[in-house]
Amino acid sequence: METVGRMAGVSQVTVSRALSEPSKVSSETLRRIHEAIRVTGFVPNAIAGALASQRSMLVSALVPSISNIVYASMIAAFNERMRARGYQILLSETGFDLGDEEAFIATHLSRRPDAVLLTGVHHSVQARRMLLAASVPVVEVWDISSTPIDICVGFSHVEAARAAADFAAKAGYRRAACLSAGDERARRRQQAFAEHFERSSGQPVVKAAFDAPATLANGRTGLSRLLQSGFSDGVVFCSSDLLAHGVLVEAHARGLAVPGDVAVIGFGDQDYAAAVEPALTTVRVDREALGAAAAETILSRFRGQQRVENVIDIGFDIIRRGSA
Amino acid sequence: METVGRMAGVSQVTVSRALSEPSKVSSETLRRIHEAIRVTGFVPNAIAGALASQRSMLVSALVPSISNIVYASMIAAFNERMRARGYQILLSETGFDLGDEEAFIATHLSRRPDAVLLTGVHHSVQARRMLLAASVPVVEVWDISSTPIDICVGFSHVEAARAAADFAAKAGYRRAACLSAGDERARRRQQAFAEHFERSSGQPVVKAAFDAPATLANGRTGLSRLLQSGFSDGVVFCSSDLLAHGVLVEAHARGLAVPGDVAVIGFGDQDYAAAVEPALTTVRVDREALGAAAAETILSRFRGQQRVENVIDIGFDIIRRGSA
DNA sequence: CTGTTAGCGCGTTCAG
DNA sequence: CTGAACGCGCTAACAG
């Protein structure tokens, strides 16, 4: 800035102002400064800016998995809103381990983010402490808690699973099975679905769970396991559309009719859910709305509104298509 | 650090050293310093550290799409290597627009990353200029160029498409079609496949291209369009496994046998490629190896090795499965 | 509208 | 093995 200023015949401070508050600089000096910037190829140093202003314009986001479209699409929506206000996202993949998450939180906080987004409402004690000490807005997404660290935006996994169980019972299915992949929230849904369905139908619900992440192959294996366990002629509640899709493929390979021989309910309503054969009945979670709502609450905190609603339930919908 | 030092009975400098070069501090002072850190809940300020040391420990990465598993899995591998060395990734989604990419590059460079990863080898003139001026290692991935900005790690899209065309011809297919989604590299592959197949078979290749990103639904629509255009009884070369999967679903819905009535070749070898019915014949690109190689070249630059090989071709493989 | 001054919280010399 | 002094490049007051 010193160099640019010298070239434009002004001081370093004026250059700084020209960049951050152009309205406070005369149009003529502004012109000369921009010309000097162009000639020198000057790129402002955001690090120094952050140190001086105590605002990094960085928001850190921690998700279990980047390659899981479920989180990726939520982050995309979040990112878009934040970027429109000049914030950049520092994204990390934590896996599903709370200890790892704690380490990531420490690393992220060292960069002094202006806000933090976390996935889920369960965090280590030390993590909570660090986040509170950082005294920046913290948003927990993808779940609901009555005692968030700061703000939470999500939906109730238990209620969603119960709604699916009600749907299955009302659709006339007498028997049900659950298929879930390795993630705590998925298992909570499985549990809630099973309890609720068993209560209303009186029939035991067969379960299969993978420790591994959800894949199409696991969906296929999952249906095989359920059939081996004696399940037949009922509905399979899957913890993700990907697993549900695998069930569809396996059913097809075995010559089982869907939903005649086996019905399928997915979770998430991914973009392919409506395109598979038969189209997937699923629980829709509006991930874009979730990411957007998370961004909005953070931004309103930045505007100084301390009294933001701190528990936002974005709900869910059961989307009935052909598979169940 | 001042506060921590006072509590431990040492100066700020010693605290700094205790954190960055513990071997240069006596074990007793080390102990007291760590105790003080624990009590105060001190979290080092990486911003100030970066400003003083002129090293941000940040590496910026620009990909067309975060939610596209193709890039996400490459970034995951890249990230893992860099993180092991203490670097954090600043990730942005550029879309497929070179102008937008330029804006992102400027924003990223203002954070003074220690290295930059870009997707593709085509960038705006201004982008190249800025990157060169930044004088940090720059890796272009996912393509090959004889004149990279600095380093490139990828494979030849033209050669991959030609290999697929050769495979199709040798497998006995006399007619072919191409299906591709909106991305310059996909279109280059489609072009190369068509030229090569037409030359060897003498038959014109039917083409369909989408401006939109690849989705399963587009794959279905794509097959419909190709059939309408008069295509039948041949092989469809798709620009991604997702499109190929859509073709599979649509063929099934229409009662067409795969590969009997229509054969399918995908691109990428995603994890579901082997799990669909029939399993997908596809062009495998080792995305993990790509991400890892990109990280390794950057890290060796950091170690001061200026003479790193600057064009790395990781190649590809044709994986023959059931669909073609 | 512009400039002066004083930090932001660290790492990096160089002395001891 | 430890500390004093300095500066990284910028923003935030304040004064003119």
PDB file of N, CA and C in Angstrom, chain B residues 184-236:
ATOM      1  N   GLU B 184     -16.040 -28.355 -20.251  1.00  0.00           N
ATOM      2  CA  GLU B 184     -15.188 -28.288 -21.430  1.00  0.00           C
ATOM      3  C   GLU B 184     -14.422 -29.584 -21.653  1.00  0.00           C
ATOM      4  N   ARG B 185     -13.940 -30.168 -20.575  1.00  0.00           N
ATOM      5  CA  ARG B 185     -13.156 -31.403 -20.730  1.00  0.00           C
ATOM      6  C   ARG B 185     -14.025 -32.555 -21.220  1.00  0.00           C
ATOM      7  N   ALA B 186     -15.260 -32.598 -20.744  1.00  0.00           N
ATOM      8  CA  ALA B 186     -16.186 -33.645 -21.194  1.00  0.00           C
ATOM      9  C   ALA B 186     -16.425 -33.504 -22.690  1.00  0.00           C
ATOM     10  N   ARG B 187     -16.562 -32.291 -23.132  1.00  0.00           N
ATOM     11  CA  ARG B 187     -16.822 -32.077 -24.551  1.00  0.00           C
ATOM     12  C   ARG B 187     -15.615 -32.438 -25.410  1.00  0.00           C
ATOM     13  N   ARG B 188     -14.447 -32.186 -24.848  1.00  0.00           N
ATOM     14  CA  ARG B 188     -13.234 -32.551 -25.574  1.00  0.00           C
ATOM     15  C   ARG B 188     -13.158 -34.076 -25.727  1.00  0.00           C
ATOM     16  N   ARG B 189     -13.574 -34.781 -24.688  1.00  0.00           N
ATOM     17  CA  ARG B 189     -13.553 -36.251 -24.776  1.00  0.00           C
ATOM     18  C   ARG B 189     -14.566 -36.738 -25.803  1.00  0.00           C
ATOM     19  N   GLN B 190     -15.747 -36.121 -25.781  1.00  0.00           N
ATOM     20  CA  GLN B 190     -16.786 -36.523 -26.713  1.00  0.00           C
ATOM     21  C   GLN B 190     -16.297 -36.350 -28.145  1.00  0.00           C
ATOM     22  N   GLN B 191     -15.685 -35.221 -28.389  1.00  0.00           N
ATOM     23  CA  GLN B 191     -15.155 -34.894 -29.709  1.00  0.00           C
ATOM     24  C   GLN B 191     -14.114 -35.921 -30.148  1.00  0.00           C
ATOM     25  N   ALA B 192     -13.188 -36.214 -29.255  1.00  0.00           N
ATOM     26  CA  ALA B 192     -12.104 -37.150 -29.578  1.00  0.00           C
ATOM     27  C   ALA B 192     -12.640 -38.559 -29.801  1.00  0.00           C
ATOM     28  N   PHE B 193     -13.605 -38.941 -28.980  1.00  0.00           N
ATOM     29  CA  PHE B 193     -14.198 -40.275 -29.138  1.00  0.00           C
ATOM     30  C   PHE B 193     -14.853 -40.380 -30.513  1.00  0.00           C
ATOM     31  N   ALA B 194     -15.657 -39.383 -30.831  1.00  0.00           N
ATOM     32  CA  ALA B 194     -16.409 -39.413 -32.085  1.00  0.00           C
ATOM     33  C   ALA B 194     -15.473 -39.476 -33.291  1.00  0.00           C
ATOM     34  N   GLU B 195     -14.490 -38.587 -33.315  1.00  0.00           N
ATOM     35  CA  GLU B 195     -13.555 -38.576 -34.444  1.00  0.00           C
ATOM     36  C   GLU B 195     -12.873 -39.926 -34.611  1.00  0.00           C
ATOM     37  N   HIS B 196     -12.418 -40.454 -33.494  1.00  0.00           N
ATOM     38  CA  HIS B 196     -11.660 -41.692 -33.549  1.00  0.00           C
ATOM     39  C   HIS B 196     -12.542 -42.865 -33.959  1.00  0.00           C
ATOM     40  N   PHE B 197     -13.743 -42.904 -33.421  1.00  0.00           N
ATOM     41  CA  PHE B 197     -14.626 -44.036 -33.727  1.00  0.00           C
ATOM     42  C   PHE B 197     -15.108 -43.969 -35.179  1.00  0.00           C
ATOM     43  N   GLU B 198     -15.408 -42.761 -35.617  1.00  0.00           N
ATOM     44  CA  GLU B 198     -15.861 -42.598 -37.000  1.00  0.00           C
ATOM     45  C   GLU B 198     -14.780 -43.021 -37.982  1.00  0.00           C
ATOM     46  N   ARG B 199     -13.555 -42.676 -37.651  1.00  0.00           N
ATOM     47  CA  ARG B 199     -12.457 -43.031 -38.536  1.00  0.00           C
ATOM     48  C   ARG B 199     -12.325 -44.549 -38.652  1.00  0.00           C
ATOM     49  N   SER B 200     -12.460 -45.245 -37.525  1.00  0.00           N
ATOM     50  CA  SER B 200     -12.213 -46.682 -37.576  1.00  0.00           C
ATOM     51  C   SER B 200     -13.443 -47.468 -38.037  1.00  0.00           C
ATOM     52  N   SER B 201     -14.642 -46.916 -37.829  1.00  0.00           N
ATOM     53  CA  SER B 201     -15.829 -47.691 -38.192  1.00  0.00           C
ATOM     54  C   SER B 201     -16.478 -47.199 -39.484  1.00  0.00           C
ATOM     55  N   GLY B 202     -16.189 -45.949 -39.825  1.00  0.00           N
ATOM     56  CA  GLY B 202     -16.839 -45.387 -40.997  1.00  0.00           C
ATOM     57  C   GLY B 202     -18.274 -44.949 -40.744  1.00  0.00           C
ATOM     58  N   GLN B 203     -18.753 -45.190 -39.539  1.00  0.00           N
ATOM     59  CA  GLN B 203     -20.134 -44.841 -39.189  1.00  0.00           C
ATOM     60  C   GLN B 203     -20.173 -43.506 -38.448  1.00  0.00           C
ATOM     61  N   PRO B 204     -21.141 -42.649 -38.767  1.00  0.00           N
ATOM     62  CA  PRO B 204     -21.257 -41.395 -38.015  1.00  0.00           C
ATOM     63  C   PRO B 204     -21.666 -41.667 -36.566  1.00  0.00           C
ATOM     64  N   VAL B 205     -21.131 -40.854 -35.655  1.00  0.00           N
ATOM     65  CA  VAL B 205     -21.447 -41.003 -34.236  1.00  0.00           C
ATOM     66  C   VAL B 205     -22.510 -39.977 -33.844  1.00  0.00           C
ATOM     67  N   VAL B 206     -23.592 -40.454 -33.283  1.00  0.00           N
ATOM     68  CA  VAL B 206     -24.668 -39.553 -32.839  1.00  0.00           C
ATOM     69  C   VAL B 206     -24.242 -38.890 -31.532  1.00  0.00           C
ATOM     70  N   LYS B 207     -24.520 -37.588 -31.392  1.00  0.00           N
ATOM     71  CA  LYS B 207     -24.100 -36.893 -30.168  1.00  0.00           C
ATOM     72  C   LYS B 207     -25.253 -36.193 -29.466  1.00  0.00           C
ATOM     73  N   ALA B 208     -25.174 -36.156 -28.150  1.00  0.00           N
ATOM     74  CA  ALA B 208     -26.104 -35.341 -27.367  1.00  0.00           C
ATOM     75  C   ALA B 208     -25.303 -34.715 -26.239  1.00  0.00           C
ATOM     76  N   ALA B 209     -25.513 -33.424 -26.027  1.00  0.00           N
ATOM     77  CA  ALA B 209     -24.758 -32.747 -24.966  1.00  0.00           C
ATOM     78  C   ALA B 209     -25.693 -31.884 -24.135  1.00  0.00           C
ATOM     79  N   PHE B 210     -25.437 -31.829 -22.848  1.00  0.00           N
ATOM     80  CA  PHE B 210     -26.218 -30.984 -21.947  1.00  0.00           C
ATOM     81  C   PHE B 210     -25.343 -29.819 -21.488  1.00  0.00           C
ATOM     82  N   ASP B 211     -25.956 -28.671 -21.344  1.00  0.00           N
ATOM     83  CA  ASP B 211     -25.207 -27.561 -20.762  1.00  0.00           C
ATOM     84  C   ASP B 211     -25.148 -27.720 -19.252  1.00  0.00           C
ATOM     85  N   ALA B 212     -26.192 -28.358 -18.746  1.00  0.00           N
ATOM     86  CA  ALA B 212     -26.305 -28.527 -17.299  1.00  0.00           C
ATOM     87  C   ALA B 212     -25.311 -29.569 -16.785  1.00  0.00           C
ATOM     88  N   PRO B 213     -25.124 -29.588 -15.456  1.00  0.00           N
ATOM     89  CA  PRO B 213     -24.252 -30.610 -14.875  1.00  0.00           C
ATOM     90  C   PRO B 213     -24.832 -32.009 -15.064  1.00  0.00           C
ATOM     91  N   ALA B 214     -23.982 -32.999 -14.945  1.00  0.00           N
ATOM     92  CA  ALA B 214     -24.407 -34.379 -15.111  1.00  0.00           C
ATOM     93  C   ALA B 214     -25.298 -34.805 -13.951  1.00  0.00           C
ATOM     94  N   THR B 215     -26.453 -35.379 -14.287  1.00  0.00           N
ATOM     95  CA  THR B 215     -27.322 -35.961 -13.265  1.00  0.00           C
ATOM     96  C   THR B 215     -27.859 -37.271 -13.820  1.00  0.00           C
ATOM     97  N   LEU B 216     -28.413 -38.069 -12.941  1.00  0.00           N
ATOM     98  CA  LEU B 216     -29.006 -39.316 -13.381  1.00  0.00           C
ATOM     99  C   LEU B 216     -30.166 -39.048 -14.340  1.00  0.00           C
ATOM    100  N   ALA B 217     -30.942 -38.024 -13.994  1.00  0.00           N
ATOM    101  CA  ALA B 217     -32.086 -37.680 -14.838  1.00  0.00           C
ATOM    102  C   ALA B 217     -31.624 -37.292 -16.244  1.00  0.00           C
ATOM    103  N   ASN B 218     -30.541 -36.548 -16.339  1.00  0.00           N
ATOM    104  CA  ASN B 218     -30.003 -36.184 -17.641  1.00  0.00           C
ATOM    105  C   ASN B 218     -29.558 -37.402 -18.428  1.00  0.00           C
ATOM    106  N   GLY B 219     -29.047 -38.392 -17.730  1.00  0.00           N
ATOM    107  CA  GLY B 219     -28.652 -39.626 -18.404  1.00  0.00           C
ATOM    108  C   GLY B 219     -29.859 -40.293 -19.050  1.00  0.00           C
ATOM    109  N   ARG B 220     -30.970 -40.290 -18.328  1.00  0.00           N
ATOM    110  CA  ARG B 220     -32.192 -40.890 -18.872  1.00  0.00           C
ATOM    111  C   ARG B 220     -32.673 -40.113 -20.086  1.00  0.00           C
ATOM    112  N   THR B 221     -32.792 -38.795 -19.903  1.00  0.00           N
ATOM    113  CA  THR B 221     -33.212 -37.944 -21.012  1.00  0.00           C
ATOM    114  C   THR B 221     -32.273 -38.110 -22.198  1.00  0.00           C
ATOM    115  N   GLY B 222     -31.001 -38.200 -21.886  1.00  0.00           N
ATOM    116  CA  GLY B 222     -29.980 -38.332 -22.927  1.00  0.00           C
ATOM    117  C   GLY B 222     -30.214 -39.549 -23.795  1.00  0.00           C
ATOM    118  N   LEU B 223     -30.461 -40.689 -23.178  1.00  0.00           N
ATOM    119  CA  LEU B 223     -30.686 -41.895 -23.974  1.00  0.00           C
ATOM    120  C   LEU B 223     -31.927 -41.714 -24.843  1.00  0.00           C
ATOM    121  N   SER B 224     -32.965 -41.119 -24.247  1.00  0.00           N
ATOM    122  CA  SER B 224     -34.189 -40.884 -25.020  1.00  0.00           C
ATOM    123  C   SER B 224     -33.890 -40.049 -26.263  1.00  0.00           C
ATOM    124  N   ARG B 225     -33.110 -39.002 -26.067  1.00  0.00           N
ATOM    125  CA  ARG B 225     -32.781 -38.141 -27.203  1.00  0.00           C
ATOM    126  C   ARG B 225     -31.999 -38.889 -28.270  1.00  0.00           C
ATOM    127  N   LEU B 226     -31.053 -39.688 -27.826  1.00  0.00           N
ATOM    128  CA  LEU B 226     -30.225 -40.429 -28.783  1.00  0.00           C
ATOM    129  C   LEU B 226     -31.093 -41.383 -29.596  1.00  0.00           C
ATOM    130  N   LEU B 227     -32.018 -42.048 -28.914  1.00  0.00           N
ATOM    131  CA  LEU B 227     -32.886 -43.002 -29.610  1.00  0.00           C
ATOM    132  C   LEU B 227     -33.765 -42.270 -30.611  1.00  0.00           C
ATOM    133  N   GLN B 228     -34.228 -41.076 -30.197  1.00  0.00           N
ATOM    134  CA  GLN B 228     -35.038 -40.263 -31.105  1.00  0.00           C
ATOM    135  C   GLN B 228     -34.252 -39.845 -32.339  1.00  0.00           C
ATOM    136  N   SER B 229     -32.949 -39.611 -32.112  1.00  0.00           N
ATOM    137  CA  SER B 229     -32.107 -39.186 -33.227  1.00  0.00           C
ATOM    138  C   SER B 229     -31.794 -40.358 -34.157  1.00  0.00           C
ATOM    139  N   GLY B 230     -32.360 -41.487 -33.885  1.00  0.00           N
ATOM    140  CA  GLY B 230     -32.164 -42.626 -34.776  1.00  0.00           C
ATOM    141  C   GLY B 230     -31.109 -43.615 -34.312  1.00  0.00           C
ATOM    142  N   PHE B 231     -30.511 -43.330 -33.162  1.00  0.00           N
ATOM    143  CA  PHE B 231     -29.493 -44.248 -32.668  1.00  0.00           C
ATOM    144  C   PHE B 231     -30.147 -45.536 -32.157  1.00  0.00           C
ATOM    145  N   SER B 232     -29.503 -46.660 -32.436  1.00  0.00           N
ATOM    146  CA  SER B 232     -29.962 -47.932 -31.859  1.00  0.00           C
ATOM    147  C   SER B 232     -28.867 -48.961 -32.020  1.00  0.00           C
ATOM    148  N   ASP B 233     -28.928 -49.955 -31.191  1.00  0.00           N
ATOM    149  CA  ASP B 233     -28.088 -51.115 -31.386  1.00  0.00           C
ATOM    150  C   ASP B 233     -26.602 -50.748 -31.471  1.00  0.00           C
ATOM    151  N   GLY B 234     -26.102 -50.054 -30.444  1.00  0.00           N
ATOM    152  CA  GLY B 234     -24.693 -49.698 -30.448  1.00  0.00           C
ATOM    153  C   GLY B 234     -24.253 -49.352 -29.040  1.00  0.00           C
ATOM    154  N   VAL B 235     -23.138 -48.614 -28.949  1.00  0.00           N
ATOM    155  CA  VAL B 235     -22.588 -48.292 -27.643  1.00  0.00           C
ATOM    156  C   VAL B 235     -22.685 -46.795 -27.369  1.00  0.00           C
ATOM    157  N   VAL B 236     -23.001 -46.433 -26.132  1.00  0.00           N
ATOM    158  CA  VAL B 236     -23.070 -45.023 -25.756  1.00  0.00           C
ATOM    159  C   VAL B 236     -21.885 -44.685 -24.859  1.00  0.00           C
TER     160      VAL B 236
END
